[in-house]
Short mmCIF file of C-alpha atoms and ligand atoms in Angstrom, two decimals:
data_model
loop_
_atom_site.label_atom_id
_atom_site.label_comp_id
_atom_site.label_asym_id
_atom_site.label_seq_id
_atom_site.Cartn_x
_atom_site.Cartn_y
_atom_site.Cartn_z
CA MET A 10 52.87 0.33 -10.43
CA LYS A 11 52.52 1.23 -6.72
CA THR A 12 49.52 0.12 -4.66
CA PRO A 13 48.87 -0.01 -0.90
CA PRO A 14 49.46 -3.40 0.78
CA HIS A 15 46.59 -5.81 0.28
CA THR A 16 45.36 -5.75 3.87
CA ARG A 17 41.66 -5.58 4.80
CA VAL A 18 39.63 -2.45 4.00
CA ASN A 19 36.53 -1.70 6.11
CA ILE A 20 33.58 0.03 4.48
CA VAL A 21 30.88 1.44 6.76
CA GLY A 22 27.52 1.33 4.94
CA ALA A 23 26.59 -1.14 2.19
CA GLY A 24 24.43 1.47 0.47
CA LEU A 25 24.90 2.57 -3.12
CA ALA A 26 28.48 3.84 -2.87
CA GLY A 27 29.67 1.33 -0.25
CA ALA A 28 28.55 -1.67 -2.29
CA LEU A 29 30.01 -0.34 -5.56
CA LEU A 30 33.31 0.51 -3.88
CA ALA A 31 33.48 -3.01 -2.45
CA VAL A 32 33.23 -4.39 -6.01
CA LEU A 33 36.00 -2.11 -7.27
CA LEU A 34 38.35 -2.89 -4.37
CA ALA A 35 37.65 -6.63 -4.55
CA ARG A 36 38.52 -6.60 -8.26
CA ARG A 37 41.95 -5.35 -7.21
CA GLY A 38 42.33 -8.18 -4.74
CA TYR A 39 41.63 -6.26 -1.52
CA PRO A 40 39.77 -8.13 1.22
CA VAL A 41 36.77 -5.94 2.08
CA CYS A 42 34.44 -6.03 5.08
CA LEU A 43 31.23 -4.00 4.85
CA PHE A 44 29.30 -3.09 8.02
CA GLU A 45 25.66 -2.26 7.30
CA ARG A 46 23.05 -1.10 9.79
CA ARG A 47 20.06 -2.49 7.89
CA PRO A 48 19.07 -6.14 7.58
CA ASP A 49 20.11 -8.11 4.52
CA PRO A 50 18.04 -6.65 1.62
CA ARG A 51 17.97 -10.08 -0.02
CA GLN A 52 15.80 -11.31 2.85
CA SER A 53 13.81 -8.25 3.95
CA GLN A 54 11.55 -5.48 2.70
CA PRO A 55 13.27 -2.20 1.81
CA GLU A 56 12.81 0.50 4.43
CA ARG A 57 10.28 3.19 3.55
CA GLY A 58 10.81 6.89 3.56
CA ARG A 59 13.93 7.08 1.40
CA SER A 60 13.63 8.05 -2.23
CA ILE A 61 12.23 4.95 -3.90
CA ASN A 62 13.64 5.60 -7.33
CA LEU A 63 16.50 7.72 -8.59
CA ALA A 64 17.75 9.24 -11.82
CA LEU A 65 20.92 7.57 -13.01
CA ALA A 66 22.99 9.56 -15.52
CA ALA A 67 26.24 9.18 -17.46
CA ARG A 68 28.60 9.62 -14.50
CA GLY A 69 26.93 6.84 -12.57
CA MET A 70 26.63 4.65 -15.67
CA ARG A 71 30.34 5.04 -16.36
CA ALA A 72 31.25 3.94 -12.82
CA LEU A 73 28.92 0.94 -12.99
CA GLU A 74 30.35 -0.05 -16.35
CA ARG A 75 33.97 0.22 -15.19
CA ALA A 76 33.08 -1.93 -12.17
CA GLY A 77 31.69 -4.56 -14.55
CA VAL A 78 28.17 -4.45 -13.06
CA LEU A 79 26.22 -2.42 -15.62
CA GLU A 80 24.84 -5.39 -17.53
CA GLY A 81 23.25 -6.76 -14.34
CA ILE A 82 21.63 -3.38 -13.73
CA ARG A 83 20.30 -2.68 -17.23
CA PRO A 84 17.06 -4.65 -16.71
CA LEU A 85 16.23 -2.26 -13.84
CA LEU A 86 16.53 0.89 -15.96
CA ILE A 87 13.79 2.93 -17.64
CA PRO A 88 15.07 5.67 -19.96
CA MET A 89 13.67 9.16 -19.39
CA ARG A 90 14.06 11.32 -22.50
CA GLY A 91 13.02 14.63 -21.03
CA ARG A 92 10.86 16.54 -18.59
CA MET A 93 7.17 16.15 -19.24
CA VAL A 94 5.88 19.47 -17.93
CA HIS A 95 2.27 19.48 -16.68
CA GLU A 96 0.82 22.98 -16.49
CA LEU A 97 -2.13 23.89 -14.28
CA SER A 98 -4.22 24.41 -17.42
CA GLY A 99 -3.75 20.75 -18.33
CA LYS A 100 -1.30 21.52 -21.13
CA VAL A 101 1.51 18.94 -21.26
CA THR A 102 4.84 19.49 -23.06
CA LEU A 103 7.95 17.33 -23.35
CA GLN A 104 11.19 19.26 -22.89
CA ALA A 105 13.91 16.92 -24.18
CA TYR A 106 16.96 16.68 -21.91
CA GLY A 107 19.40 16.51 -24.81
CA GLN A 108 19.39 16.51 -28.55
CA ARG A 109 21.09 13.21 -29.29
CA GLU A 110 19.51 9.78 -29.11
CA HIS A 111 21.75 8.60 -26.24
CA GLU A 112 21.19 11.76 -24.17
CA VAL A 113 18.71 10.26 -21.74
CA ILE A 114 18.75 9.62 -18.01
CA TYR A 115 17.42 6.48 -16.36
CA SER A 116 14.95 5.84 -13.59
CA VAL A 117 16.12 3.05 -11.30
CA GLY A 118 14.66 1.62 -8.10
CA ARG A 119 16.98 2.24 -5.14
CA ALA A 120 16.26 -1.05 -3.39
CA ASP A 121 16.81 -3.21 -6.48
CA LEU A 122 19.95 -1.32 -7.47
CA ASN A 123 21.37 -1.69 -3.97
CA ARG A 124 20.53 -5.39 -3.86
CA VAL A 125 22.20 -6.07 -7.23
CA LEU A 126 25.33 -4.17 -6.13
CA ILE A 127 25.52 -6.12 -2.85
CA GLU A 128 25.10 -9.38 -4.77
CA ALA A 129 27.86 -8.33 -7.18
CA ALA A 130 30.16 -7.50 -4.25
CA LEU A 131 29.45 -10.82 -2.56
CA ARG A 132 30.38 -12.73 -5.71
CA HIS A 133 33.98 -11.78 -4.91
CA GLU A 134 35.65 -14.18 -2.53
CA GLY A 135 37.30 -11.50 -0.43
CA VAL A 136 34.10 -9.56 0.36
CA THR A 137 32.00 -10.01 3.50
CA VAL A 138 28.94 -7.98 4.46
CA GLU A 139 27.88 -7.90 8.10
CA PHE A 140 24.25 -6.77 8.25
CA ASN A 141 22.43 -5.36 11.31
CA GLN A 142 25.71 -3.75 12.37
CA GLN A 143 25.24 -0.13 13.33
CA CYS A 144 28.48 1.82 13.39
CA LEU A 145 28.50 4.05 16.46
CA GLY A 146 31.56 5.99 15.32
CA ALA A 147 35.32 5.94 15.09
CA GLN A 148 37.93 6.54 17.78
CA PRO A 149 41.05 7.39 15.78
CA ALA A 150 43.26 7.82 18.87
CA ARG A 151 42.53 4.20 19.84
CA GLN A 152 42.47 3.12 16.17
CA VAL A 153 39.04 1.48 16.44
CA LEU A 154 35.58 1.56 14.92
CA ARG A 155 32.71 0.93 17.32
CA LEU A 156 29.83 -1.28 16.19
CA ARG A 157 26.54 -2.32 17.72
CA ASP A 158 24.79 -5.53 16.74
CA GLN A 159 21.19 -4.43 16.23
CA ARG A 160 19.65 -7.80 17.09
CA ALA A 161 21.81 -8.92 20.03
CA GLY A 162 22.24 -5.38 21.37
CA THR A 163 25.94 -6.06 21.95
CA GLU A 164 28.79 -3.68 21.14
CA ARG A 165 32.28 -4.44 19.86
CA GLU A 166 35.29 -2.77 18.33
CA VAL A 167 37.22 -3.52 15.14
CA ALA A 168 40.61 -2.21 14.03
CA LEU A 169 40.18 1.06 12.15
CA ALA A 170 42.72 1.25 9.34
CA ALA A 171 41.85 1.53 6.58
CA THR A 172 38.17 2.46 6.81
CA ILE A 173 36.00 4.16 4.22
CA ALA A 174 32.84 5.68 5.65
CA ALA A 175 30.04 5.44 3.09
CA ASP A 176 27.28 5.64 5.71
CA GLY A 177 25.24 8.31 3.99
CA ALA A 178 24.03 11.84 4.66
CA GLY A 179 23.54 11.25 8.40
CA SER A 180 26.97 9.56 8.71
CA ALA A 181 27.67 8.32 12.25
CA VAL A 182 31.38 8.19 11.45
CA ARG A 183 31.37 11.86 10.42
CA SER A 184 29.42 12.81 13.57
CA SER A 185 31.87 10.98 15.80
CA LEU A 186 34.82 12.81 14.18
CA ALA A 187 32.98 16.12 14.49
CA ALA A 188 32.37 15.44 18.21
CA LEU A 189 36.13 14.91 18.63
CA GLY A 190 36.86 18.18 16.82
CA LEU A 191 38.60 16.32 13.98
CA VAL A 192 36.11 17.28 11.27
CA THR A 193 34.14 20.48 10.85
CA VAL A 194 30.62 20.01 9.58
CA ARG A 195 28.18 22.58 8.24
CA GLU A 196 24.67 21.43 7.35
CA GLU A 197 22.52 23.71 5.22
CA TRP A 198 18.91 22.63 5.47
CA LEU A 199 16.36 23.79 2.90
CA ASP A 200 13.11 25.14 4.26
CA HIS A 201 11.37 22.75 1.86
CA ASP A 202 10.66 19.08 2.71
CA TYR A 203 9.52 16.14 0.56
CA LYS A 204 7.02 13.32 0.70
CA GLU A 205 6.52 10.37 -1.65
CA PHE A 206 3.30 9.04 -3.19
CA THR A 207 2.29 6.26 -5.55
CA ILE A 208 0.75 6.53 -9.00
CA PRO A 209 -0.24 2.89 -9.46
CA ALA A 210 -0.22 1.06 -12.77
CA ALA A 211 -3.50 1.30 -14.70
CA ALA A 212 -4.52 -2.08 -16.11
CA GLY A 213 -0.92 -3.24 -15.72
CA ARG A 214 0.55 -0.28 -17.61
CA HIS A 215 2.08 3.05 -16.73
CA ALA A 216 -0.68 5.62 -16.23
CA LEU A 217 1.50 8.42 -17.64
CA GLN A 218 3.92 8.44 -20.56
CA ARG A 219 6.56 5.97 -19.37
CA GLU A 220 9.82 7.35 -20.73
CA ALA A 221 9.81 10.76 -19.08
CA LEU A 222 10.36 12.50 -15.77
CA HIS A 223 7.00 14.14 -15.10
CA ILE A 224 6.98 17.49 -13.40
CA TRP A 225 4.21 19.76 -12.17
CA PRO A 226 6.01 23.09 -11.54
CA ARG A 227 3.98 25.49 -9.44
CA GLY A 228 6.37 28.30 -8.58
CA GLY A 229 7.03 27.86 -4.86
CA PHE A 230 6.62 24.08 -4.94
CA MET A 231 6.43 21.13 -7.33
CA LEU A 232 5.45 17.52 -7.81
CA ILE A 233 7.63 15.15 -9.84
CA ALA A 234 7.13 11.51 -10.85
CA LEU A 235 9.61 8.88 -12.03
CA PRO A 236 8.58 5.54 -13.60
CA ASN A 237 9.10 2.14 -11.94
CA THR A 238 9.52 -1.18 -13.77
CA ASP A 239 6.28 -2.56 -12.21
CA GLY A 240 4.15 -0.04 -14.10
CA SER A 241 3.78 2.41 -11.23
CA PHE A 242 5.32 5.86 -10.79
CA THR A 243 6.76 7.26 -7.59
CA ALA A 244 5.68 10.87 -7.20
CA THR A 245 7.47 13.27 -4.86
CA LEU A 246 6.02 16.50 -3.53
CA PHE A 247 8.57 19.22 -2.68
CA LEU A 248 6.91 21.86 -0.54
CA ALA A 249 7.74 24.47 2.12
CA ARG A 250 7.84 23.02 5.63
CA SER A 251 5.98 25.90 7.28
CA GLY A 252 3.93 28.92 6.34
CA ALA A 253 0.28 29.80 6.20
CA ALA A 254 -0.17 29.29 2.45
CA ALA A 255 1.24 26.33 0.53
CA SER A 256 3.18 24.29 3.10
CA PHE A 257 3.28 20.91 4.79
CA ALA A 258 2.26 22.62 8.04
CA ALA A 259 -0.87 24.04 6.38
CA LEU A 260 -1.89 20.56 5.19
CA SER A 261 -2.86 19.42 8.66
CA SER A 262 -5.27 16.64 7.63
CA PRO A 263 -5.54 14.11 4.79
CA GLU A 264 -8.66 15.97 3.58
CA LEU A 265 -6.72 19.23 3.24
CA ALA A 266 -3.97 17.34 1.42
CA VAL A 267 -6.48 15.90 -1.08
CA GLN A 268 -7.97 19.38 -1.62
CA PHE A 269 -4.47 20.77 -2.22
CA PHE A 270 -3.63 18.06 -4.76
CA THR A 271 -6.99 18.48 -6.49
CA ARG A 272 -6.47 22.23 -6.81
CA GLU A 273 -2.77 22.19 -7.78
CA PHE A 274 -2.27 18.90 -9.65
CA PRO A 275 -5.73 18.10 -11.06
CA ASP A 276 -4.50 15.66 -13.74
CA ALA A 277 -2.17 13.83 -11.34
CA VAL A 278 -4.65 13.43 -8.51
CA LEU A 279 -6.97 11.44 -10.75
CA LEU A 280 -4.21 8.83 -10.92
CA MET A 281 -3.47 8.82 -7.18
CA PRO A 282 -6.29 6.95 -5.42
CA ASP A 283 -4.50 6.79 -2.04
CA VAL A 284 -3.10 10.30 -1.90
CA GLY A 285 -4.86 11.25 1.37
CA ALA A 286 -3.92 8.03 3.18
CA GLU A 287 -0.36 8.18 1.85
CA PHE A 288 -0.07 11.80 2.94
CA ALA A 289 -0.93 10.74 6.49
CA ARG A 290 1.21 7.59 6.46
CA HIS A 291 4.37 8.47 4.57
CA PRO A 292 7.26 10.23 6.27
CA GLN A 293 8.12 13.85 5.52
CA GLY A 294 11.82 13.98 4.58
CA GLN A 295 14.24 16.85 5.05
CA LEU A 296 16.59 18.11 2.35
CA GLY A 297 19.96 19.70 2.78
CA SER A 298 23.60 19.94 1.83
CA VAL A 299 26.42 18.72 4.07
CA HIS A 300 29.79 20.46 3.93
CA ALA A 301 32.51 18.62 5.86
CA ALA A 302 36.27 19.15 6.12
CA PRO A 303 38.60 17.37 6.10
CA TRP A 304 37.31 14.18 4.51
CA HIS A 305 40.22 12.03 5.61
CA LEU A 306 42.37 11.33 8.65
CA GLY A 307 45.77 10.27 7.40
CA GLY A 308 45.49 6.80 5.93
CA GLN A 309 43.11 5.61 8.66
CA LEU A 310 39.79 6.90 7.48
CA LEU A 311 38.03 8.52 4.53
CA LEU A 312 34.51 9.92 4.17
CA LEU A 313 32.99 9.26 0.72
CA GLY A 314 29.67 9.79 -1.06
CA ASP A 315 26.87 11.44 0.95
CA ALA A 316 28.88 11.00 4.16
CA ALA A 317 31.36 13.54 2.77
CA HIS A 318 29.12 15.77 0.67
CA ALA A 319 25.36 15.14 0.71
CA ILE A 320 23.50 17.47 -1.66
CA VAL A 321 19.89 18.37 -2.42
CA PRO A 322 18.32 16.06 -5.04
CA PHE A 323 17.28 18.59 -7.69
CA HIS A 324 19.96 17.76 -10.23
CA GLY A 325 19.55 14.02 -9.68
CA GLN A 326 23.28 13.76 -9.03
CA GLY A 327 23.90 12.66 -5.41
CA MET A 328 24.20 8.98 -6.28
CA ASN A 329 25.98 9.79 -9.54
CA ALA A 330 28.54 11.87 -7.64
CA ALA A 331 28.95 9.11 -5.03
CA PHE A 332 29.58 6.56 -7.80
CA GLU A 333 32.05 8.95 -9.42
CA ASP A 334 33.82 9.17 -6.03
CA CYS A 335 34.25 5.38 -6.09
CA LEU A 336 35.77 5.51 -9.56
CA ALA A 337 38.10 8.38 -8.64
CA LEU A 338 39.32 6.51 -5.56
CA ASP A 339 39.81 3.33 -7.53
CA ALA A 340 41.87 5.13 -10.19
CA LEU A 341 44.20 6.61 -7.54
CA ILE A 342 45.10 3.17 -6.22
CA ASP A 343 47.22 2.55 -9.33
CA ALA A 344 49.47 5.49 -8.71
CA HIS A 345 50.08 5.60 -4.94
CA GLY A 346 51.64 3.22 -2.47
CA SER A 347 49.73 4.23 0.67
CA TRP A 348 46.13 4.93 1.71
CA GLU A 349 47.31 8.19 3.21
CA GLU A 350 48.45 9.48 -0.20
CA ILE A 351 45.36 8.09 -1.93
CA PHE A 352 42.95 9.67 0.56
CA ALA A 353 44.76 13.02 0.35
CA GLN A 354 44.75 12.99 -3.46
CA PHE A 355 41.10 11.94 -3.49
CA GLU A 356 40.10 14.84 -1.29
CA ALA A 357 42.15 17.34 -3.30
CA ALA A 358 40.63 16.17 -6.60
CA ARG A 359 37.02 15.68 -5.50
CA ARG A 360 36.41 18.59 -3.14
CA PRO A 361 36.04 21.29 -5.85
CA ASN A 362 33.74 19.00 -7.81
CA ALA A 363 31.58 18.23 -4.77
CA ALA A 364 31.25 21.95 -4.04
CA ALA A 365 30.29 22.63 -7.66
CA ILE A 366 27.53 20.01 -7.86
CA ALA A 367 26.20 21.10 -4.46
CA GLN A 368 25.77 24.62 -5.84
CA MET A 369 24.28 23.50 -9.16
CA ALA A 370 21.82 21.19 -7.37
CA VAL A 371 20.43 24.06 -5.30
CA GLU A 372 20.18 26.25 -8.42
CA ASN A 373 18.30 23.53 -10.26
CA TYR A 374 15.48 23.60 -7.71
CA THR A 375 14.48 27.08 -8.80
CA GLU A 376 14.76 26.00 -12.44
CA MET A 377 12.54 22.94 -11.96
CA ARG A 378 9.80 24.39 -9.80
CA ASP A 379 9.71 27.83 -11.38
CA THR A 380 11.61 28.81 -14.52
CA VAL A 381 10.87 25.80 -16.77
CA LEU A 382 7.74 27.63 -17.93
CA ASP A 383 9.39 31.02 -18.22
CA ALA A 384 9.57 32.49 -21.76
CA GLY A 385 13.14 33.79 -21.21
CA TYR A 386 14.29 30.39 -19.96
CA LEU A 387 12.79 28.64 -23.00
CA ARG A 388 14.36 31.19 -25.36
CA HIS A 389 17.81 30.70 -23.80
CA LYS A 390 17.37 26.93 -23.90
CA ALA A 391 16.57 27.09 -27.63
CA ILE A 392 19.63 29.30 -28.32
CA ALA A 393 21.80 26.96 -26.21
CA MET A 394 20.63 23.94 -28.21
CA GLY A 395 21.37 25.84 -31.44
CA LEU A 396 24.86 26.73 -30.23
CA GLU A 397 25.52 23.12 -29.24
CA ARG A 398 24.53 21.97 -32.75
CA ARG A 399 26.76 24.59 -34.34
CA PHE A 400 29.76 24.34 -31.96
CA PRO A 401 29.52 20.83 -30.43
CA GLU A 402 33.12 20.88 -29.22
CA ARG A 403 32.82 24.19 -27.41
CA PHE A 404 29.25 24.86 -26.32
CA ILE A 405 27.39 22.19 -24.33
CA PRO A 406 24.41 23.32 -22.20
CA ARG A 407 25.28 23.11 -18.49
CA TYR A 408 22.57 20.55 -17.78
CA SER A 409 24.02 18.32 -20.52
CA MET A 410 27.58 18.72 -19.21
CA VAL A 411 26.45 17.53 -15.80
CA MET A 412 24.18 14.72 -16.98
CA PHE A 413 25.77 13.41 -20.19
CA HIS A 414 29.46 14.38 -20.11
CA PRO A 415 31.38 12.57 -17.37
CA GLU A 416 34.63 13.66 -19.03
CA ILE A 417 33.86 17.22 -17.89
CA PRO A 418 34.37 17.53 -14.10
CA TYR A 419 31.53 19.20 -12.18
CA ALA A 420 33.72 22.21 -11.32
CA GLU A 421 34.50 22.76 -15.00
CA ALA A 422 30.81 22.38 -15.90
CA LEU A 423 30.00 25.09 -13.36
CA ARG A 424 32.73 27.40 -14.70
CA ARG A 425 31.86 26.90 -18.36
CA GLY A 426 28.17 27.19 -17.49
CA GLY A 427 28.80 30.68 -16.14
CA VAL A 428 30.61 31.74 -19.32
CA GLN A 429 27.83 30.25 -21.44
CA ALA A 430 25.11 32.01 -19.45
CA GLN A 431 26.78 35.31 -20.27
CA ILE A 432 27.00 34.39 -23.98
CA LEU A 433 23.27 33.56 -23.96
CA ALA A 434 22.49 36.87 -22.29
CA ASP A 435 24.63 38.70 -24.88
CA LEU A 436 22.87 36.94 -27.76
CA ASP A 437 19.33 37.27 -26.43
CA GLY A 438 17.11 39.67 -28.36
CA GLY A 439 17.23 41.04 -31.89
CA ASP A 440 18.38 38.70 -34.63
CA ARG A 441 21.58 37.63 -32.84
CA GLY A 442 20.65 33.98 -32.37
CA ALA A 443 22.76 30.83 -32.48
CA ASP A 444 23.35 31.24 -36.23
CA SER A 445 24.64 34.80 -36.07
CA PRO A 446 28.27 35.88 -36.70
CA LEU A 447 28.28 37.34 -33.16
CA ALA A 448 27.53 33.86 -31.77
CA GLU A 449 30.57 32.46 -33.56
CA LYS A 450 32.76 35.30 -32.32
CA LEU A 451 31.64 34.97 -28.67
CA VAL A 452 31.88 31.19 -28.55
CA ASN A 453 35.34 31.08 -30.13
CA GLU A 454 36.65 33.91 -27.96
CA ARG A 455 35.27 32.75 -24.65
CA LEU A 456 35.07 28.96 -24.77
CA ALA A 457 38.02 26.64 -25.35
CA PRO A 458 37.20 23.19 -26.73
CA VAL A 459 35.85 20.93 -23.96
CA PRO A 460 38.48 18.99 -22.02
CA THR A 461 38.68 15.22 -22.23
CA GLY A 462 39.54 12.86 -19.37
CA GLY A 463 37.84 13.97 -16.15
CA ALA A 464 37.85 13.23 -12.41
C1 FAD B 512 14.38 12.51 -2.22
C2 FAD B 512 15.71 12.17 -2.79
C3 FAD B 512 15.83 11.95 -4.16
C4 FAD B 512 17.07 11.65 -4.71
N1 FAD B 512 17.17 11.48 -6.06
C5 FAD B 512 18.36 11.25 -6.63
C6 FAD B 512 18.48 11.05 -8.03
O1 FAD B 512 17.47 11.11 -8.76
N2 FAD B 512 19.71 10.82 -8.56
C7 FAD B 512 20.83 10.76 -7.78
O2 FAD B 512 21.93 10.57 -8.33
N3 FAD B 512 20.75 10.92 -6.44
C8 FAD B 512 19.56 11.16 -5.85
N4 FAD B 512 19.46 11.30 -4.47
C9 FAD B 512 20.70 11.24 -3.68
C10 FAD B 512 21.12 9.79 -3.38
O3 FAD B 512 20.08 9.14 -2.69
C11 FAD B 512 22.39 9.78 -2.54
O4 FAD B 512 23.32 10.70 -3.02
C12 FAD B 512 23.02 8.39 -2.55
O5 FAD B 512 22.15 7.46 -1.95
C13 FAD B 512 24.37 8.42 -1.83
O6 FAD B 512 24.90 7.14 -1.72
P1 FAD B 512 25.71 6.73 -0.41
O7 FAD B 512 26.11 5.32 -0.61
O8 FAD B 512 26.75 7.75 -0.11
O9 FAD B 512 24.65 6.83 0.77
P2 FAD B 512 23.37 5.90 0.99
O10 FAD B 512 22.85 5.38 -0.28
O11 FAD B 512 22.48 6.67 1.88
O12 FAD B 512 23.94 4.65 1.79
C14 FAD B 512 24.34 4.73 3.13
C15 FAD B 512 24.31 3.32 3.71
O13 FAD B 512 24.87 3.36 5.02
C16 FAD B 512 24.02 2.69 5.92
N5 FAD B 512 24.23 3.30 7.23
C17 FAD B 512 23.80 4.50 7.65
N6 FAD B 512 24.22 4.72 8.91
C18 FAD B 512 24.91 3.64 9.28
C19 FAD B 512 25.59 3.27 10.47
N7 FAD B 512 25.61 4.08 11.54
N8 FAD B 512 26.21 2.07 10.53
C20 FAD B 512 26.19 1.24 9.46
N9 FAD B 512 25.56 1.53 8.30
C21 FAD B 512 24.93 2.72 8.22
C22 FAD B 512 22.62 2.90 5.37
O14 FAD B 512 21.72 1.95 5.86
C23 FAD B 512 22.88 2.79 3.87
O15 FAD B 512 22.84 1.47 3.45
C24 FAD B 512 18.24 11.58 -3.89
C25 FAD B 512 18.11 11.78 -2.51
C26 FAD B 512 16.87 12.07 -1.97
C27 FAD B 512 16.77 12.29 -0.48
#
């Protein structure tokens, strides 16, 4: 078995991917040094303004399990069995995510998850984490990373190779390479922003049904809420940035925000006593996709996770994809003797998958805020579930492939999803449902059995 020499690996960013990757590399005996801009989360409050909780699905679970950290994370997880759709009329319906008992996704608090991963990394002798160290960028020609100590205000340089940049969507490493013309970056910003709110616990218990992702779809915008282990929910409003009608710009005072919530989300607002104050206080976040190329410079440097391919959050897959990146990189170490080969293979294998999930994430926004209440959507969903029951090895709804089937790469989920959408369109109407002979013919002709293995 070939592996690169066991010299030190730098990781920029001890966020979700950086900390998990440190665990995986340390298990292979690599000394790892993480440089993190924030203070030590074991001694400080988490910063506000980032998503407070996240949906963890099978791809992320698989990576955590392979890294040997899943058991430490289980106490942080709340299963969500489906979308609880809240209509304006007050009608509430649960749309199950899957049709098998284990087909659930999990709500997890970002800060706790990150802390547990950092603790797991630090249990390995070869891992060090330097907090309050802001990476200013890389200078590949001089083979250095530049760092600034946030408290002392001093700057220093460390030897570059091999460095993995896991410093998130706003990656300073990526920006520095782009400024040198070594990486091309395209950022696609949505014209919708987000803001987070609290639905506090009521008498110590969750005020809404606990094991669901709640969603208030309103066409051009939506509110969602994910449960926290302390009994609260974190609600997120996704809304156009500008425009005269429903937009953040139109909500120019806390009073207007309360009126908007009262009109659009009447059942939710009753559970949100601080909505006006939180609207004024909480930051308004931007959403976008980052497309960068290349992701690696020889064997010196690799971009990974959001630093390489940030996506919009509507499929709940950014963290899952970043964790899958870590697993893919780890698996390549067995088969290649140099970081240069590993980084090149990583980029070749992961790029099509990153592009696929970026596309599906954007598409899912329309589905969540708009089509979940559409009669045609619900009809297709019912046929798709019927086809999955009848042909479980061939037909798996696209959402389920992405969320519950890590053995199917994202790019393959996108491709099969397209074929399946056409089958659903061909079966829609008349008595040609999932049980019909036509269904059998179309599925067998157009869909090979699902692959096993995966990226
Ligand atoms: C509103 C919202 C909701 C989301 N919901 C979901 C979800 O439900 N499910 C899901 O899978 N994903 C979700 N995501 C996406 C998810 O947050 C990211 O994909 C994930 O955090 C990526 O992990 P990462 O380690 O690459 O980056 P991050 O988690 O952002 O970590 C980057 C780390 O680098 C550090 N850092 C940054 N700059 C520097 C620097 N210059 N020097 C040193 N350190 C630095 C940061 O402090 C941080 O610790 C959501 C995102 C948003 C915005």
